[in-house]
CSV table of C-alpha atoms in Angstrom, one decimal:
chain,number,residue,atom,x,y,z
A,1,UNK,CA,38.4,-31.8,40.2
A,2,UNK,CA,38.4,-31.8,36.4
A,3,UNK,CA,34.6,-31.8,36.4
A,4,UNK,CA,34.8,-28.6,38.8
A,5,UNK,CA,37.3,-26.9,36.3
A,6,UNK,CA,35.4,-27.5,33.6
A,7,UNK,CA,32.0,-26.0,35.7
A,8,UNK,CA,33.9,-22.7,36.0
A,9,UNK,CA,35.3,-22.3,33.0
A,10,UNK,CA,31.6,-22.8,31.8
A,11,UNK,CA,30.4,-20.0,33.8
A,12,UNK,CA,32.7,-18.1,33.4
A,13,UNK,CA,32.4,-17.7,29.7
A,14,UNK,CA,28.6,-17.6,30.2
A,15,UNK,CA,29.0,-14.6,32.5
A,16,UNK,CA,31.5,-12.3,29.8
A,17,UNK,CA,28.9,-13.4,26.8
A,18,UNK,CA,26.4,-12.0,29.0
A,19,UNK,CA,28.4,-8.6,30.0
A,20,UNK,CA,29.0,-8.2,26.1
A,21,UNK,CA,25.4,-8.5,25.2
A,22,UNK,CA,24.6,-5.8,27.7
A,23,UNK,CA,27.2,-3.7,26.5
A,24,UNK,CA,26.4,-4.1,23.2
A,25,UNK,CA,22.6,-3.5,24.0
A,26,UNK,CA,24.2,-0.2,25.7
A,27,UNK,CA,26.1,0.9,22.8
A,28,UNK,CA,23.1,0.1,20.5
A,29,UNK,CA,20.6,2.3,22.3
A,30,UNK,CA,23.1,5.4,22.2
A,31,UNK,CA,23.6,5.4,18.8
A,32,UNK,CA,19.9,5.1,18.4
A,33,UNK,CA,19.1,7.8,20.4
A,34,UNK,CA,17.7,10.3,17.9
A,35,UNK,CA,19.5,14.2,17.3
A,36,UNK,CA,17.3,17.1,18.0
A,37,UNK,CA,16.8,20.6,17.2
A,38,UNK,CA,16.1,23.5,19.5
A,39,UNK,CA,15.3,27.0,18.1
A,40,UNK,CA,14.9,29.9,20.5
A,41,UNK,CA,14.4,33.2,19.9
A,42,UNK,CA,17.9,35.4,20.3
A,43,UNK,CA,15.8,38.9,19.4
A,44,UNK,CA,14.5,41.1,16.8
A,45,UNK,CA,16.7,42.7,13.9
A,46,UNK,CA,14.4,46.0,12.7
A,47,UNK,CA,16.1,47.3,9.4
A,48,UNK,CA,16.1,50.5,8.4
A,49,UNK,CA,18.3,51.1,6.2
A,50,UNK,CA,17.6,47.6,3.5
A,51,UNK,CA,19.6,49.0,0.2
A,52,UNK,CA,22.9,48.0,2.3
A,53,UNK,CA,21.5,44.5,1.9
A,54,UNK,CA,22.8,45.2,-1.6
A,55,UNK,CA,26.2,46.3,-3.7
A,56,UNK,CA,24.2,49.3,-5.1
A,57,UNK,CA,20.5,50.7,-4.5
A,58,UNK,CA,18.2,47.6,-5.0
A,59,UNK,CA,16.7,47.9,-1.8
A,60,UNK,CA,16.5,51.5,-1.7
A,61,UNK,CA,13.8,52.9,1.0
A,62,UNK,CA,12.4,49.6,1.9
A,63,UNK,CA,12.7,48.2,5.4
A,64,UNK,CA,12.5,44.1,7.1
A,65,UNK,CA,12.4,42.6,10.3
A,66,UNK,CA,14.9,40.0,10.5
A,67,UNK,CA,14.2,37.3,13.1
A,68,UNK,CA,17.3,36.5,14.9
A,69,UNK,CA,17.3,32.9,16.2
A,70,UNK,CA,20.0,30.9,18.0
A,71,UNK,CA,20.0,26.4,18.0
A,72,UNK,CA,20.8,24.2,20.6
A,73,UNK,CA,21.9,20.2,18.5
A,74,UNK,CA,21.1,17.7,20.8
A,75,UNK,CA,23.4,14.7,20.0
A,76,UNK,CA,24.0,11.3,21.9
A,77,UNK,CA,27.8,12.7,22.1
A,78,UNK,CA,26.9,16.1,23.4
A,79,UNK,CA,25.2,19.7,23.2
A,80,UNK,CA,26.0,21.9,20.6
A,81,UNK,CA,24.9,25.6,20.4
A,82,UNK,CA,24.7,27.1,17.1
A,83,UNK,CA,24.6,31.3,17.5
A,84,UNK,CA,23.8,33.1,20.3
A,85,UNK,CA,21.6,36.1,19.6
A,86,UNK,CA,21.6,39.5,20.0
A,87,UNK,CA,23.8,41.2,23.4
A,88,UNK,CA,22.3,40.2,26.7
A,89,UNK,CA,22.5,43.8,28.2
A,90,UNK,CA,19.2,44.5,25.5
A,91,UNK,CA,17.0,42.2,27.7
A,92,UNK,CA,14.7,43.9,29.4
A,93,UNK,CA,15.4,47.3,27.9
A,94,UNK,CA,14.0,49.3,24.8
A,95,UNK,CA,14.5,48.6,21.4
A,96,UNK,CA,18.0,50.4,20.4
A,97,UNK,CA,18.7,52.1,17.0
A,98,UNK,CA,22.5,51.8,15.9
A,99,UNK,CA,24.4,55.5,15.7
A,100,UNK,CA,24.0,54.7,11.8
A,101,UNK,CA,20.4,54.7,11.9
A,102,UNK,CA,20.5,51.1,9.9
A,103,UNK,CA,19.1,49.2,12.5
A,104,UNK,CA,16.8,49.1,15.6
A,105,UNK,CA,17.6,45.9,18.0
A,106,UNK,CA,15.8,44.4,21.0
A,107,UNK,CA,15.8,40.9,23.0
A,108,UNK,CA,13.0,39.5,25.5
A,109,UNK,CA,14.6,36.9,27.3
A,110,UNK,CA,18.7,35.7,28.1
A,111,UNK,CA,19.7,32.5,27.6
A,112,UNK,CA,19.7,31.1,30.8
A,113,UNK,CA,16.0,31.5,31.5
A,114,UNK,CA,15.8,29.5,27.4
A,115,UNK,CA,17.6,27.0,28.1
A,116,UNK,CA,15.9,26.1,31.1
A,117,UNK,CA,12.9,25.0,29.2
A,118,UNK,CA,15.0,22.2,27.5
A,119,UNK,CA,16.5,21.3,31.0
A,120,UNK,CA,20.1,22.6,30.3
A,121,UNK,CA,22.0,25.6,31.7
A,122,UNK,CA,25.5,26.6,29.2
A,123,UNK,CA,27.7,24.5,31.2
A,124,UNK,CA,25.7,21.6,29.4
A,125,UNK,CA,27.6,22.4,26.0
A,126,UNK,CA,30.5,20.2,24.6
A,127,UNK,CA,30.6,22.8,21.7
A,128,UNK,CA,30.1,26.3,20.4
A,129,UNK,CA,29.8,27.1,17.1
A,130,UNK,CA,28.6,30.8,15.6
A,131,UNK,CA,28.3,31.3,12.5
A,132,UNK,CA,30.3,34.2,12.4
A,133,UNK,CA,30.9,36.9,14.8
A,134,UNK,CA,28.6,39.7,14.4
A,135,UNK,CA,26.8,41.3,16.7
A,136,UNK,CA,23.7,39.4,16.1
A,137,UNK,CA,25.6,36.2,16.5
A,138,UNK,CA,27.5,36.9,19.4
A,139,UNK,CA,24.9,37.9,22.1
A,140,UNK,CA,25.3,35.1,25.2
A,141,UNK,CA,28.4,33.5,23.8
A,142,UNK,CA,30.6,34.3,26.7
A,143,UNK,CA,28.2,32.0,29.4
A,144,UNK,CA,29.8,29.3,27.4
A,145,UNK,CA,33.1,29.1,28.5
A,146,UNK,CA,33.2,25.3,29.2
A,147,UNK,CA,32.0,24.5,25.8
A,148,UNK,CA,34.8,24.1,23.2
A,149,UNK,CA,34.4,26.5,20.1
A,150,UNK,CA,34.2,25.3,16.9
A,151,UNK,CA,35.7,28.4,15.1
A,152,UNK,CA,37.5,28.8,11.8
A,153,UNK,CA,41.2,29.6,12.0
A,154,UNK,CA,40.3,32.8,9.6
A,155,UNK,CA,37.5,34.0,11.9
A,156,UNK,CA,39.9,33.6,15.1
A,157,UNK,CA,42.5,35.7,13.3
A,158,UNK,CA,40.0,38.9,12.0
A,159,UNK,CA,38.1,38.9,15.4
A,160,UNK,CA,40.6,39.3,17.2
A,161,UNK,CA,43.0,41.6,15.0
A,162,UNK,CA,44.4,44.9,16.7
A,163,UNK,CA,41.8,46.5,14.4
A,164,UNK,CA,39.1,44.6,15.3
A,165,UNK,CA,39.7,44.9,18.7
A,166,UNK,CA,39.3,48.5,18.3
A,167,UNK,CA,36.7,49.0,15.3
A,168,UNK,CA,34.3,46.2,16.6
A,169,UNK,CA,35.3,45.9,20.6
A,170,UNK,CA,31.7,44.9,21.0
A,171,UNK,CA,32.5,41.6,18.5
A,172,UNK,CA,35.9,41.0,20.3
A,173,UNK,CA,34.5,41.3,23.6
A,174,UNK,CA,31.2,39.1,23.0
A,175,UNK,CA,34.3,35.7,22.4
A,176,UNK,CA,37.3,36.9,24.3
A,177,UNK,CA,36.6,34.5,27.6
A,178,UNK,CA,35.9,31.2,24.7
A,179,UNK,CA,39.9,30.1,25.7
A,180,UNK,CA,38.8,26.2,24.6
A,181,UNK,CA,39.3,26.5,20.9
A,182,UNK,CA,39.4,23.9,17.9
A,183,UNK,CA,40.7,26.0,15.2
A,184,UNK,CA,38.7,24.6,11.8
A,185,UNK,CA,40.2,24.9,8.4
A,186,UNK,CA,37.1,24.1,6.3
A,187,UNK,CA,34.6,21.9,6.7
A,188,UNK,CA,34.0,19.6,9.9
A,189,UNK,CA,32.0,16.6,11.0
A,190,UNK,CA,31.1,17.9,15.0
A,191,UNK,CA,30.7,14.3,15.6
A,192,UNK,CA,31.9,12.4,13.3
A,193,UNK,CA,28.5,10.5,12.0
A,194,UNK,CA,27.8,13.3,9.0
A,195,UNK,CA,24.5,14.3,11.2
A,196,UNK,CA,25.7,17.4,11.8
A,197,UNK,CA,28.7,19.1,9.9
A,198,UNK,CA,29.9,22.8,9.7
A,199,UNK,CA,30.0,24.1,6.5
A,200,UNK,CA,33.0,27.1,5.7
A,201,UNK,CA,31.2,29.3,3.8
A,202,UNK,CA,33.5,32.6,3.2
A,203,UNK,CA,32.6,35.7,2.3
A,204,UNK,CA,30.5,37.5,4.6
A,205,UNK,CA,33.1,37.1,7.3
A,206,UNK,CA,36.4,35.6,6.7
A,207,UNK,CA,36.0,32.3,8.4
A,208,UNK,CA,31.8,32.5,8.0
A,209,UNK,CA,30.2,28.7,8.4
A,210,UNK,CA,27.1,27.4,7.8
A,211,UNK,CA,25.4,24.2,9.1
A,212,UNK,CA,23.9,20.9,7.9
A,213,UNK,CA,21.9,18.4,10.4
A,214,UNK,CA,20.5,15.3,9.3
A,215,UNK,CA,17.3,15.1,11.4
A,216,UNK,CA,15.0,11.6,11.4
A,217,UNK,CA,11.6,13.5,11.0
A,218,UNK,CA,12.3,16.4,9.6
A,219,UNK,CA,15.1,15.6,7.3
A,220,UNK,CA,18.0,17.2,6.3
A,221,UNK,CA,18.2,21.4,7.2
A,222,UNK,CA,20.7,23.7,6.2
A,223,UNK,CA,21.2,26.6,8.2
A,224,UNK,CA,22.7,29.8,6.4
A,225,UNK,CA,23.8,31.6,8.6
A,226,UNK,CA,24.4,35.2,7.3
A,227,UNK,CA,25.3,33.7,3.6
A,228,UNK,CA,21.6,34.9,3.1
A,229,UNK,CA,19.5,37.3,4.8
A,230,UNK,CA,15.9,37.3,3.3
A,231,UNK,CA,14.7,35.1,0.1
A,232,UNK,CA,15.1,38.1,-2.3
A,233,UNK,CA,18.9,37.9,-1.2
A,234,UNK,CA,19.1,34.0,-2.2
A,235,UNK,CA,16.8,34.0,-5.3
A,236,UNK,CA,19.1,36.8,-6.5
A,237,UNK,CA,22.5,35.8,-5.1
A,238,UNK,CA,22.5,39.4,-3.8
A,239,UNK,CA,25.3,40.5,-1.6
A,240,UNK,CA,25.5,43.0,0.6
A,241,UNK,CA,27.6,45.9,1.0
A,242,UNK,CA,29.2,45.5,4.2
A,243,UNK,CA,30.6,41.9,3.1
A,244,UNK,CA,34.0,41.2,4.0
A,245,UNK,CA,35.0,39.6,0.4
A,246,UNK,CA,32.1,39.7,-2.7
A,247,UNK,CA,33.9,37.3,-4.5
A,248,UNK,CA,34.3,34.4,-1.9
A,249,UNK,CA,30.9,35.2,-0.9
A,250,UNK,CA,29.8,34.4,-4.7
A,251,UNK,CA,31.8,31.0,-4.7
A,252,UNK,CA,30.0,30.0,-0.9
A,253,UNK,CA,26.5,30.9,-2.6
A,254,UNK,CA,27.3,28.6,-5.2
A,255,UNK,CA,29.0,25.8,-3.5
A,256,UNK,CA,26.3,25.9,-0.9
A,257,UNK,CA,23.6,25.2,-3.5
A,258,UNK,CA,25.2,22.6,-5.1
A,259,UNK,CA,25.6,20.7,-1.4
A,260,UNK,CA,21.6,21.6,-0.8
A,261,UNK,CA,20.8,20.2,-4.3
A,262,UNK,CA,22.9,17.3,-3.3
A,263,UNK,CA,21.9,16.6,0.0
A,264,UNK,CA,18.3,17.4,-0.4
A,265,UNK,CA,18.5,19.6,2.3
A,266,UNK,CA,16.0,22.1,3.2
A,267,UNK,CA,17.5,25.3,3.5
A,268,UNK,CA,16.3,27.8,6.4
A,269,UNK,CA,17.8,31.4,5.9
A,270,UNK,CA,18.2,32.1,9.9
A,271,UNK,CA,17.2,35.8,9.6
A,272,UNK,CA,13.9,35.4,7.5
A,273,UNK,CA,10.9,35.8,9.7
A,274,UNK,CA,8.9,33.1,7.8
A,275,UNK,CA,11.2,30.5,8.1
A,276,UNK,CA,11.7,31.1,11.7
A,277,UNK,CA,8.1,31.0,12.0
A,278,UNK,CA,8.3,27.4,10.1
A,279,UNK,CA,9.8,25.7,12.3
A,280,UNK,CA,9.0,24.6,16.1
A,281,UNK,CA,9.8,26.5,18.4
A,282,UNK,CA,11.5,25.6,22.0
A,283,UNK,CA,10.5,23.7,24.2
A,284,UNK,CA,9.0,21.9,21.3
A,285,UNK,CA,12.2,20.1,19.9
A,286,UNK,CA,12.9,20.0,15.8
A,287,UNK,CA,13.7,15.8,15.1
């Protein structure tokens, strides 16, 4: 009988060892899964008017096409959408020129028929993040509502002001079905392993972020954002007129390129054409 007890016991603590190892192995695997990159294209920014890219005249009768991407972050925790674009209702329409004259807009393709190169539909998002909420920015954010947004507790408040509502209904109305919300108060690991981390960059918004990923192959990228809009903008620390605050946008610049200088990181300026066009684009992934 004591033999028999002992031949249990053995087993049995061969058995758990061998559960532990497997779970261990699982564990292991996951966190060696690698984080990837997605860029798609969210539409085409044709401006017109370029001097408001500036406090004065600096620009003054010169024009740019701003790319206007959007970023799926693949992580072993979950999806993450970065931006979102120009407005839906554009696809499949002609280009349209803003009552101002400043800019002429147009998108190919929603985000559903994207997305479905990678596999995923929106209800494959544990976050949303935009980097601020301007038009550009906004475009397909509302198919997200099972994602939780990632939004600074600044941002929250000035888009959806009484003002705003009524100055910028187009802004309001692009976020006003996100009800999961994780109000930010600075900067933010999204998943806690510093691969990918918000960075609250003020200024051009109230609650404007940026973002840093840590990619294997690629290497560290920061994404501005609208902190820049073109190279001329960053070389120059230019800020433009329609800013929200000059002086918080100065301190972001600077704080930013101390982080990039830090980090290493290679910055992509999300509205320059010739970064857009230096990265891979979906379905080939960014790692």
């Amino acid at each position: 009988m004591k033999k028999l007890i002992i031949i249990i016991i053995t087993l049995s603590f061969f058995v758990s060892c061998k559960q532990d190892k497997k779970e261990t192995k699982t564990v292991d695997t996951k966190q060696q899964e690698p984080v990837k990159m997605f860029m798609f294209d969210g539409g085409t920014v044709q401006v017109n008017m370029l001097e408001i890219f500036s406090q004065g005249d600096l620009y003054k009768g010169e024009t740019k096409t701003f790319a206007d991407a959007f970023y799926v972050v693949q992580h072993p925790e979950g999806n993450l959408l970065w931006d979102a674009g120009l407005g839906e209702g554009l696809v499949g329409q002609e280009p349209f020129t803003t009552p101002n004259g400043a800019f002429t807009v147009s998108r190919e393709k929603g985000i559903d028929e994207q997305l479905k190169q990678i596999g995923l539909t929106p209800k494959d998002f544990k976050y949303i993040a935009l980097s601020h909420t301007h038009f550009d920015h906004t475009g397909s954010a509302s198919k997200f509502t099972d994602a939780t947004w990632l939004v600074q507790e600044e941002e929250l408040e000035f888009v959806t002001s009484e003002a705003q509502q009524k100055q910028n209904a187009d802004n309001y109305n692009a976020i006003k079905d996100l009800k999961n919300i994780k109000r930010l108060n600075g900067d933010f690991d999204v998943f806690g392993d510093g691969k990918v981390v918000i960075k609250f960059t003020p200024g051009h918004t109230p609650g404007h972020q940026s973002l840093f990923i840590d990619l294997e192959q690629e290497g560290p990228l920061l994404l501005t954002g609208d902190l820049y809009h073109f190279e001329e903008n960053r070389s120059g620390g230019v800020v433009p007129s329609f800013n929200f605050n000059v002086e918080d946008t100065k301190a972001s610049m600077s704080a930013f390129e101390e982080f990039a200088e830090q980090t290493g990181a290679r910055v992509i300026i999300q509205h320059s054409q010739k970064d857009f066009n230096s990265l891979n684009h979906a379905p080939e992934p960014i790692q």
